[in-house]
Amino acid sequence: MLKALHNEALGKLILRLAIGGLMLLHGIAKLMNPESLNGISQMLAAHGLPTVLAYGVLIGEVLAPLMAIIGWQARIAGLLMAGNMVVAISLAHTDELLLRSATGGWALELQGLFLFGAITIMLLGSGRMAYRPD
């Protein structure tokens, strides 16, 4: 019975679809509202970084999630999404790193899920159920 529950390829597919799909929604929101990149540019400038790097969020939240979803270069996609989350946490959430939410969970649950899910994709690869398994 437990052997029937062991399906590594399906597990990797679900992971890619969940992390990639949820992160892609954030990227689509930024595409639909390009003004949101101004806020990112301002945060970058406040840290002494070039504001043009704000467009990198589109790589981490649109291109990389699409790569993960279809299973093309999933390890690279995981790396790009994880890098995106490290930058996002560094720029916008460092003051919340050690805080808990009103319901008792970590204040950065969503960001943590994206970061650690992306790292997991990077380490595991796409699995067999992919456009180009790696």
PDB file of N, CA and C in Angstrom, residues 9 24 52 112 133:
ATOM      1  N   ALA A   9       8.367  11.265  -9.380  1.00  0.00           N
ATOM      2  CA  ALA A   9       8.134  12.121 -10.548  1.00  0.00           C
ATOM      3  C   ALA A   9       6.889  12.983 -10.355  1.00  0.00           C
ATOM      4  N   LEU A  24       4.453  32.794 -10.279  1.00  0.00           N
ATOM      5  CA  LEU A  24       4.078  33.410 -11.552  1.00  0.00           C
ATOM      6  C   LEU A  24       2.948  34.420 -11.366  1.00  0.00           C
ATOM      7  N   VAL A  52      17.989  49.726 -12.414  1.00  0.00           N
ATOM      8  CA  VAL A  52      17.663  48.854 -13.550  1.00  0.00           C
ATOM      9  C   VAL A  52      17.513  47.397 -13.103  1.00  0.00           C
ATOM     10  N   GLY A 112       9.179  32.467   2.762  1.00  0.00           N
ATOM     11  CA  GLY A 112       9.925  31.257   3.105  1.00  0.00           C
ATOM     12  C   GLY A 112       9.516  30.081   2.248  1.00  0.00           C
ATOM     13  N   PRO A 133      13.354  16.657 -18.961  1.00  0.00           N
ATOM     14  CA  PRO A 133      13.806  16.233 -17.627  1.00  0.00           C
ATOM     15  C   PRO A 133      15.287  16.513 -17.389  1.00  0.00           C
TER      16      PRO A 133
END
